[in-house]
Amino acid sequence: MTDLLTDTHTAEMTRAEAIARGSLRDVTTDARNFGILLPTAITDRAWKQAIAWPDLDTATRWEAGRTWTVLAHAARALLRAQASGRDGLQLFNFIPTPSLDGEDLLTLAVDIGPGDTGGPVVTITAAADH
């Protein structure tokens, strides 16, 4: 089976295992600041595209801000979907700031689906994963 979170052929893993392995990054605490009250994670690919900062000396500061930007856009995408009665994967576009050289408009996706125990969870992915 191809794992959409890692682009590798693996046996199916749980969300908890994906977080432990680094295929998913848990951003639940930050997501709550934007009204996303469900457990929330972002795929490693989406993290690398939209949040990762190359300079290790300043990465913590910039990655925190970029995480908030992604979560703000994801929350708005979920609210728009709710207001219009749409279910399923919601795409959203944004320009990351500060921008890296050559970085342009990025498209990510957010979805609410079942977690390991069947309860709803939020996952933010790279649009290319779908």
JSON list of N, CA and C in Angstrom, two decimals, residues 1-47:
[
{"chain": "A", "resi": 1, "resn": "MET", "atom": "N", "xyz": [0.84, -1.18, 0.00]},
{"chain": "A", "resi": 1, "resn": "MET", "atom": "CA", "xyz": [0.00, 0.00, 0.00]},
{"chain": "A", "resi": 1, "resn": "MET", "atom": "C", "xyz": [0.89, 1.24, 0.00]},
{"chain": "A", "resi": 2, "resn": "THR", "atom": "N", "xyz": [0.57, 2.26, -0.80]},
{"chain": "A", "resi": 2, "resn": "THR", "atom": "CA", "xyz": [1.32, 3.50, -0.80]},
{"chain": "A", "resi": 2, "resn": "THR", "atom": "C", "xyz": [0.79, 4.38, 0.31]},
{"chain": "A", "resi": 3, "resn": "ASP", "atom": "N", "xyz": [1.69, 4.83, 1.18]},
{"chain": "A", "resi": 3, "resn": "ASP", "atom": "CA", "xyz": [1.31, 5.69, 2.29]},
{"chain": "A", "resi": 3, "resn": "ASP", "atom": "C", "xyz": [1.35, 7.14, 1.80]},
{"chain": "A", "resi": 4, "resn": "LEU", "atom": "N", "xyz": [0.20, 7.81, 1.74]},
{"chain": "A", "resi": 4, "resn": "LEU", "atom": "CA", "xyz": [0.15, 9.18, 1.26]},
{"chain": "A", "resi": 4, "resn": "LEU", "atom": "C", "xyz": [0.93, 10.14, 2.14]},
{"chain": "A", "resi": 5, "resn": "LEU", "atom": "N", "xyz": [1.19, 9.75, 3.37]},
{"chain": "A", "resi": 5, "resn": "LEU", "atom": "CA", "xyz": [1.90, 10.64, 4.27]},
{"chain": "A", "resi": 5, "resn": "LEU", "atom": "C", "xyz": [3.41, 10.62, 4.02]},
{"chain": "A", "resi": 6, "resn": "THR", "atom": "N", "xyz": [3.92, 9.53, 3.49]},
{"chain": "A", "resi": 6, "resn": "THR", "atom": "CA", "xyz": [5.37, 9.41, 3.35]},
{"chain": "A", "resi": 6, "resn": "THR", "atom": "C", "xyz": [5.84, 9.08, 1.95]},
{"chain": "A", "resi": 7, "resn": "ASP", "atom": "N", "xyz": [4.92, 8.77, 1.03]},
{"chain": "A", "resi": 7, "resn": "ASP", "atom": "CA", "xyz": [5.28, 8.37, -0.33]},
{"chain": "A", "resi": 7, "resn": "ASP", "atom": "C", "xyz": [6.06, 7.06, -0.37]},
{"chain": "A", "resi": 8, "resn": "THR", "atom": "N", "xyz": [5.88, 6.22, 0.59]},
{"chain": "A", "resi": 8, "resn": "THR", "atom": "CA", "xyz": [6.57, 4.94, 0.60]},
{"chain": "A", "resi": 8, "resn": "THR", "atom": "C", "xyz": [5.55, 3.82, 0.65]},
{"chain": "A", "resi": 9, "resn": "HIS", "atom": "N", "xyz": [5.99, 2.64, 0.27]},
{"chain": "A", "resi": 9, "resn": "HIS", "atom": "CA", "xyz": [5.11, 1.47, 0.37]},
{"chain": "A", "resi": 9, "resn": "HIS", "atom": "C", "xyz": [5.32, 0.88, 1.75]},
{"chain": "A", "resi": 10, "resn": "THR", "atom": "N", "xyz": [4.28, 0.93, 2.57]},
{"chain": "A", "resi": 10, "resn": "THR", "atom": "CA", "xyz": [4.38, 0.44, 3.94]},
{"chain": "A", "resi": 10, "resn": "THR", "atom": "C", "xyz": [3.10, -0.28, 4.31]},
{"chain": "A", "resi": 11, "resn": "ALA", "atom": "N", "xyz": [3.21, -1.02, 5.37]},
{"chain": "A", "resi": 11, "resn": "ALA", "atom": "CA", "xyz": [1.99, -1.56, 5.96]},
{"chain": "A", "resi": 11, "resn": "ALA", "atom": "C", "xyz": [1.24, -0.38, 6.55]},
{"chain": "A", "resi": 12, "resn": "GLU", "atom": "N", "xyz": [-0.06, -0.49, 6.63]},
{"chain": "A", "resi": 12, "resn": "GLU", "atom": "CA", "xyz": [-0.86, 0.61, 7.17]},
{"chain": "A", "resi": 12, "resn": "GLU", "atom": "C", "xyz": [-0.44, 0.89, 8.61]},
{"chain": "A", "resi": 13, "resn": "MET", "atom": "N", "xyz": [-0.20, 2.17, 8.91]},
{"chain": "A", "resi": 13, "resn": "MET", "atom": "CA", "xyz": [0.19, 2.53, 10.27]},
{"chain": "A", "resi": 13, "resn": "MET", "atom": "C", "xyz": [-0.88, 3.42, 10.88]},
{"chain": "A", "resi": 14, "resn": "THR", "atom": "N", "xyz": [-0.92, 3.42, 12.18]},
{"chain": "A", "resi": 14, "resn": "THR", "atom": "CA", "xyz": [-1.88, 4.26, 12.87]},
{"chain": "A", "resi": 14, "resn": "THR", "atom": "C", "xyz": [-1.41, 5.71, 12.84]},
{"chain": "A", "resi": 15, "resn": "ARG", "atom": "N", "xyz": [-2.31, 6.60, 13.14]},
{"chain": "A", "resi": 15, "resn": "ARG", "atom": "CA", "xyz": [-1.96, 8.03, 13.21]},
{"chain": "A", "resi": 15, "resn": "ARG", "atom": "C", "xyz": [-0.91, 8.24, 14.31]},
{"chain": "A", "resi": 16, "resn": "ALA", "atom": "N", "xyz": [-1.07, 7.57, 15.44]},
{"chain": "A", "resi": 16, "resn": "ALA", "atom": "CA", "xyz": [-0.10, 7.70, 16.53]},
{"chain": "A", "resi": 16, "resn": "ALA", "atom": "C", "xyz": [1.28, 7.24, 16.08]},
{"chain": "A", "resi": 17, "resn": "GLU", "atom": "N", "xyz": [1.33, 6.14, 15.33]},
{"chain": "A", "resi": 17, "resn": "GLU", "atom": "CA", "xyz": [2.62, 5.66, 14.81]},
{"chain": "A", "resi": 17, "resn": "GLU", "atom": "C", "xyz": [3.22, 6.65, 13.82]},
{"chain": "A", "resi": 18, "resn": "ALA", "atom": "N", "xyz": [2.37, 7.24, 12.97]},
{"chain": "A", "resi": 18, "resn": "ALA", "atom": "CA", "xyz": [2.85, 8.22, 12.00]},
{"chain": "A", "resi": 18, "resn": "ALA", "atom": "C", "xyz": [3.44, 9.44, 12.70]},
{"chain": "A", "resi": 19, "resn": "ILE", "atom": "N", "xyz": [2.81, 9.86, 13.80]},
{"chain": "A", "resi": 19, "resn": "ILE", "atom": "CA", "xyz": [3.35, 10.99, 14.57]},
{"chain": "A", "resi": 19, "resn": "ILE", "atom": "C", "xyz": [4.67, 10.59, 15.23]},
{"chain": "A", "resi": 20, "resn": "ALA", "atom": "N", "xyz": [4.74, 9.39, 15.79]},
{"chain": "A", "resi": 20, "resn": "ALA", "atom": "CA", "xyz": [5.97, 8.92, 16.42]},
{"chain": "A", "resi": 20, "resn": "ALA", "atom": "C", "xyz": [7.10, 8.81, 15.41]},
{"chain": "A", "resi": 21, "resn": "ARG", "atom": "N", "xyz": [6.80, 8.41, 14.19]},
{"chain": "A", "resi": 21, "resn": "ARG", "atom": "CA", "xyz": [7.83, 8.27, 13.15]},
{"chain": "A", "resi": 21, "resn": "ARG", "atom": "C", "xyz": [8.20, 9.58, 12.48]},
{"chain": "A", "resi": 22, "resn": "GLY", "atom": "N", "xyz": [7.39, 10.60, 12.65]},
{"chain": "A", "resi": 22, "resn": "GLY", "atom": "CA", "xyz": [7.66, 11.88, 12.01]},
{"chain": "A", "resi": 22, "resn": "GLY", "atom": "C", "xyz": [6.98, 12.05, 10.66]},
{"chain": "A", "resi": 23, "resn": "SER", "atom": "N", "xyz": [6.16, 11.09, 10.26]},
{"chain": "A", "resi": 23, "resn": "SER", "atom": "CA", "xyz": [5.41, 11.23, 9.01]},
{"chain": "A", "resi": 23, "resn": "SER", "atom": "C", "xyz": [4.31, 12.28, 9.16]},
{"chain": "A", "resi": 24, "resn": "LEU", "atom": "N", "xyz": [3.84, 12.44, 10.38]},
{"chain": "A", "resi": 24, "resn": "LEU", "atom": "CA", "xyz": [2.88, 13.47, 10.75]},
{"chain": "A", "resi": 24, "resn": "LEU", "atom": "C", "xyz": [3.47, 14.27, 11.90]},
{"chain": "A", "resi": 25, "resn": "ARG", "atom": "N", "xyz": [3.17, 15.55, 11.92]},
{"chain": "A", "resi": 25, "resn": "ARG", "atom": "CA", "xyz": [3.58, 16.41, 13.04]},
{"chain": "A", "resi": 25, "resn": "ARG", "atom": "C", "xyz": [2.32, 16.91, 13.73]},
{"chain": "A", "resi": 26, "resn": "ASP", "atom": "N", "xyz": [2.26, 16.66, 15.02]},
{"chain": "A", "resi": 26, "resn": "ASP", "atom": "CA", "xyz": [1.10, 17.07, 15.80]},
{"chain": "A", "resi": 26, "resn": "ASP", "atom": "C", "xyz": [1.16, 18.57, 16.04]},
{"chain": "A", "resi": 27, "resn": "VAL", "atom": "N", "xyz": [0.13, 19.28, 15.63]},
{"chain": "A", "resi": 27, "resn": "VAL", "atom": "CA", "xyz": [0.04, 20.73, 15.83]},
{"chain": "A", "resi": 27, "resn": "VAL", "atom": "C", "xyz": [-1.26, 21.09, 16.56]},
{"chain": "A", "resi": 28, "resn": "THR", "atom": "N", "xyz": [-1.77, 20.13, 17.33]},
{"chain": "A", "resi": 28, "resn": "THR", "atom": "CA", "xyz": [-3.06, 20.30, 18.01]},
{"chain": "A", "resi": 28, "resn": "THR", "atom": "C", "xyz": [-3.07, 21.53, 18.92]},
{"chain": "A", "resi": 29, "resn": "THR", "atom": "N", "xyz": [-2.02, 21.72, 19.69]},
{"chain": "A", "resi": 29, "resn": "THR", "atom": "CA", "xyz": [-1.99, 22.84, 20.63]},
{"chain": "A", "resi": 29, "resn": "THR", "atom": "C", "xyz": [-2.10, 24.18, 19.91]},
{"chain": "A", "resi": 30, "resn": "ASP", "atom": "N", "xyz": [-1.32, 24.35, 18.84]},
{"chain": "A", "resi": 30, "resn": "ASP", "atom": "CA", "xyz": [-1.40, 25.60, 18.07]},
{"chain": "A", "resi": 30, "resn": "ASP", "atom": "C", "xyz": [-2.75, 25.73, 17.36]},
{"chain": "A", "resi": 31, "resn": "ALA", "atom": "N", "xyz": [-3.29, 24.62, 16.87]},
{"chain": "A", "resi": 31, "resn": "ALA", "atom": "CA", "xyz": [-4.56, 24.66, 16.13]},
{"chain": "A", "resi": 31, "resn": "ALA", "atom": "C", "xyz": [-5.70, 25.19, 16.99]},
{"chain": "A", "resi": 32, "resn": "ARG", "atom": "N", "xyz": [-5.65, 24.91, 18.28]},
{"chain": "A", "resi": 32, "resn": "ARG", "atom": "CA", "xyz": [-6.71, 25.39, 19.18]},
{"chain": "A", "resi": 32, "resn": "ARG", "atom": "C", "xyz": [-6.82, 26.92, 19.18]},
{"chain": "A", "resi": 33, "resn": "ASN", "atom": "N", "xyz": [-5.71, 27.60, 18.94]},
{"chain": "A", "resi": 33, "resn": "ASN", "atom": "CA", "xyz": [-5.73, 29.07, 18.87]},
{"chain": "A", "resi": 33, "resn": "ASN", "atom": "C", "xyz": [-6.55, 29.59, 17.71]},
{"chain": "A", "resi": 34, "resn": "PHE", "atom": "N", "xyz": [-6.83, 28.72, 16.74]},
{"chain": "A", "resi": 34, "resn": "PHE", "atom": "CA", "xyz": [-7.61, 29.11, 15.56]},
{"chain": "A", "resi": 34, "resn": "PHE", "atom": "C", "xyz": [-8.99, 28.47, 15.55]},
{"chain": "A", "resi": 35, "resn": "GLY", "atom": "N", "xyz": [-9.38, 27.92, 16.68]},
{"chain": "A", "resi": 35, "resn": "GLY", "atom": "CA", "xyz": [-10.71, 27.34, 16.80]},
{"chain": "A", "resi": 35, "resn": "GLY", "atom": "C", "xyz": [-10.81, 25.91, 16.29]},
{"chain": "A", "resi": 36, "resn": "ILE", "atom": "N", "xyz": [-9.69, 25.31, 15.94]},
{"chain": "A", "resi": 36, "resn": "ILE", "atom": "CA", "xyz": [-9.71, 23.90, 15.53]},
{"chain": "A", "resi": 36, "resn": "ILE", "atom": "C", "xyz": [-9.53, 23.08, 16.80]},
{"chain": "A", "resi": 37, "resn": "LEU", "atom": "N", "xyz": [-10.60, 22.50, 17.29]},
{"chain": "A", "resi": 37, "resn": "LEU", "atom": "CA", "xyz": [-10.58, 21.83, 18.59]},
{"chain": "A", "resi": 37, "resn": "LEU", "atom": "C", "xyz": [-10.31, 20.34, 18.49]},
{"chain": "A", "resi": 38, "resn": "LEU", "atom": "N", "xyz": [-10.25, 19.81, 17.29]},
{"chain": "A", "resi": 38, "resn": "LEU", "atom": "CA", "xyz": [-9.97, 18.39, 17.09]},
{"chain": "A", "resi": 38, "resn": "LEU", "atom": "C", "xyz": [-8.46, 18.16, 17.04]},
{"chain": "A", "resi": 39, "resn": "PRO", "atom": "N", "xyz": [-8.00, 16.95, 17.34]},
{"chain": "A", "resi": 39, "resn": "PRO", "atom": "CA", "xyz": [-6.58, 16.65, 17.17]},
{"chain": "A", "resi": 39, "resn": "PRO", "atom": "C", "xyz": [-6.17, 17.01, 15.73]},
{"chain": "A", "resi": 40, "resn": "THR", "atom": "N", "xyz": [-5.06, 17.71, 15.60]},
{"chain": "A", "resi": 40, "resn": "THR", "atom": "CA", "xyz": [-4.64, 18.23, 14.30]},
{"chain": "A", "resi": 40, "resn": "THR", "atom": "C", "xyz": [-3.18, 17.88, 14.03]},
{"chain": "A", "resi": 41, "resn": "ALA", "atom": "N", "xyz": [-2.93, 17.43, 12.81]},
{"chain": "A", "resi": 41, "resn": "ALA", "atom": "CA", "xyz": [-1.56, 17.10, 12.41]},
{"chain": "A", "resi": 41, "resn": "ALA", "atom": "C", "xyz": [-1.34, 17.55, 10.98]},
{"chain": "A", "resi": 42, "resn": "ILE", "atom": "N", "xyz": [-0.08, 17.75, 10.63]},
{"chain": "A", "resi": 42, "resn": "ILE", "atom": "CA", "xyz": [0.32, 18.12, 9.28]},
{"chain": "A", "resi": 42, "resn": "ILE", "atom": "C", "xyz": [1.31, 17.09, 8.76]},
{"chain": "A", "resi": 43, "resn": "THR", "atom": "N", "xyz": [1.15, 16.68, 7.51]},
{"chain": "A", "resi": 43, "resn": "THR", "atom": "CA", "xyz": [2.06, 15.69, 6.96]},
{"chain": "A", "resi": 43, "resn": "THR", "atom": "C", "xyz": [3.46, 16.26, 6.82]},
{"chain": "A", "resi": 44, "resn": "ASP", "atom": "N", "xyz": [4.42, 15.38, 6.83]},
{"chain": "A", "resi": 44, "resn": "ASP", "atom": "CA", "xyz": [5.82, 15.79, 6.69]},
{"chain": "A", "resi": 44, "resn": "ASP", "atom": "C", "xyz": [6.03, 16.53, 5.37]},
{"chain": "A", "resi": 45, "resn": "ARG", "atom": "N", "xyz": [5.41, 16.04, 4.29]},
{"chain": "A", "resi": 45, "resn": "ARG", "atom": "CA", "xyz": [5.57, 16.71, 2.98]},
{"chain": "A", "resi": 45, "resn": "ARG", "atom": "C", "xyz": [5.01, 18.13, 3.04]},
{"chain": "A", "resi": 46, "resn": "ALA", "atom": "N", "xyz": [3.84, 18.32, 3.62]},
{"chain": "A", "resi": 46, "resn": "ALA", "atom": "CA", "xyz": [3.25, 19.65, 3.73]},
{"chain": "A", "resi": 46, "resn": "ALA", "atom": "C", "xyz": [4.12, 20.54, 4.62]},
{"chain": "A", "resi": 47, "resn": "TRP", "atom": "N", "xyz": [4.66, 19.95, 5.71]},
{"chain": "A", "resi": 47, "resn": "TRP", "atom": "CA", "xyz": [5.56, 20.70, 6.59]},
{"chain": "A", "resi": 47, "resn": "TRP", "atom": "C", "xyz": [6.76, 21.21, 5.81]}
]
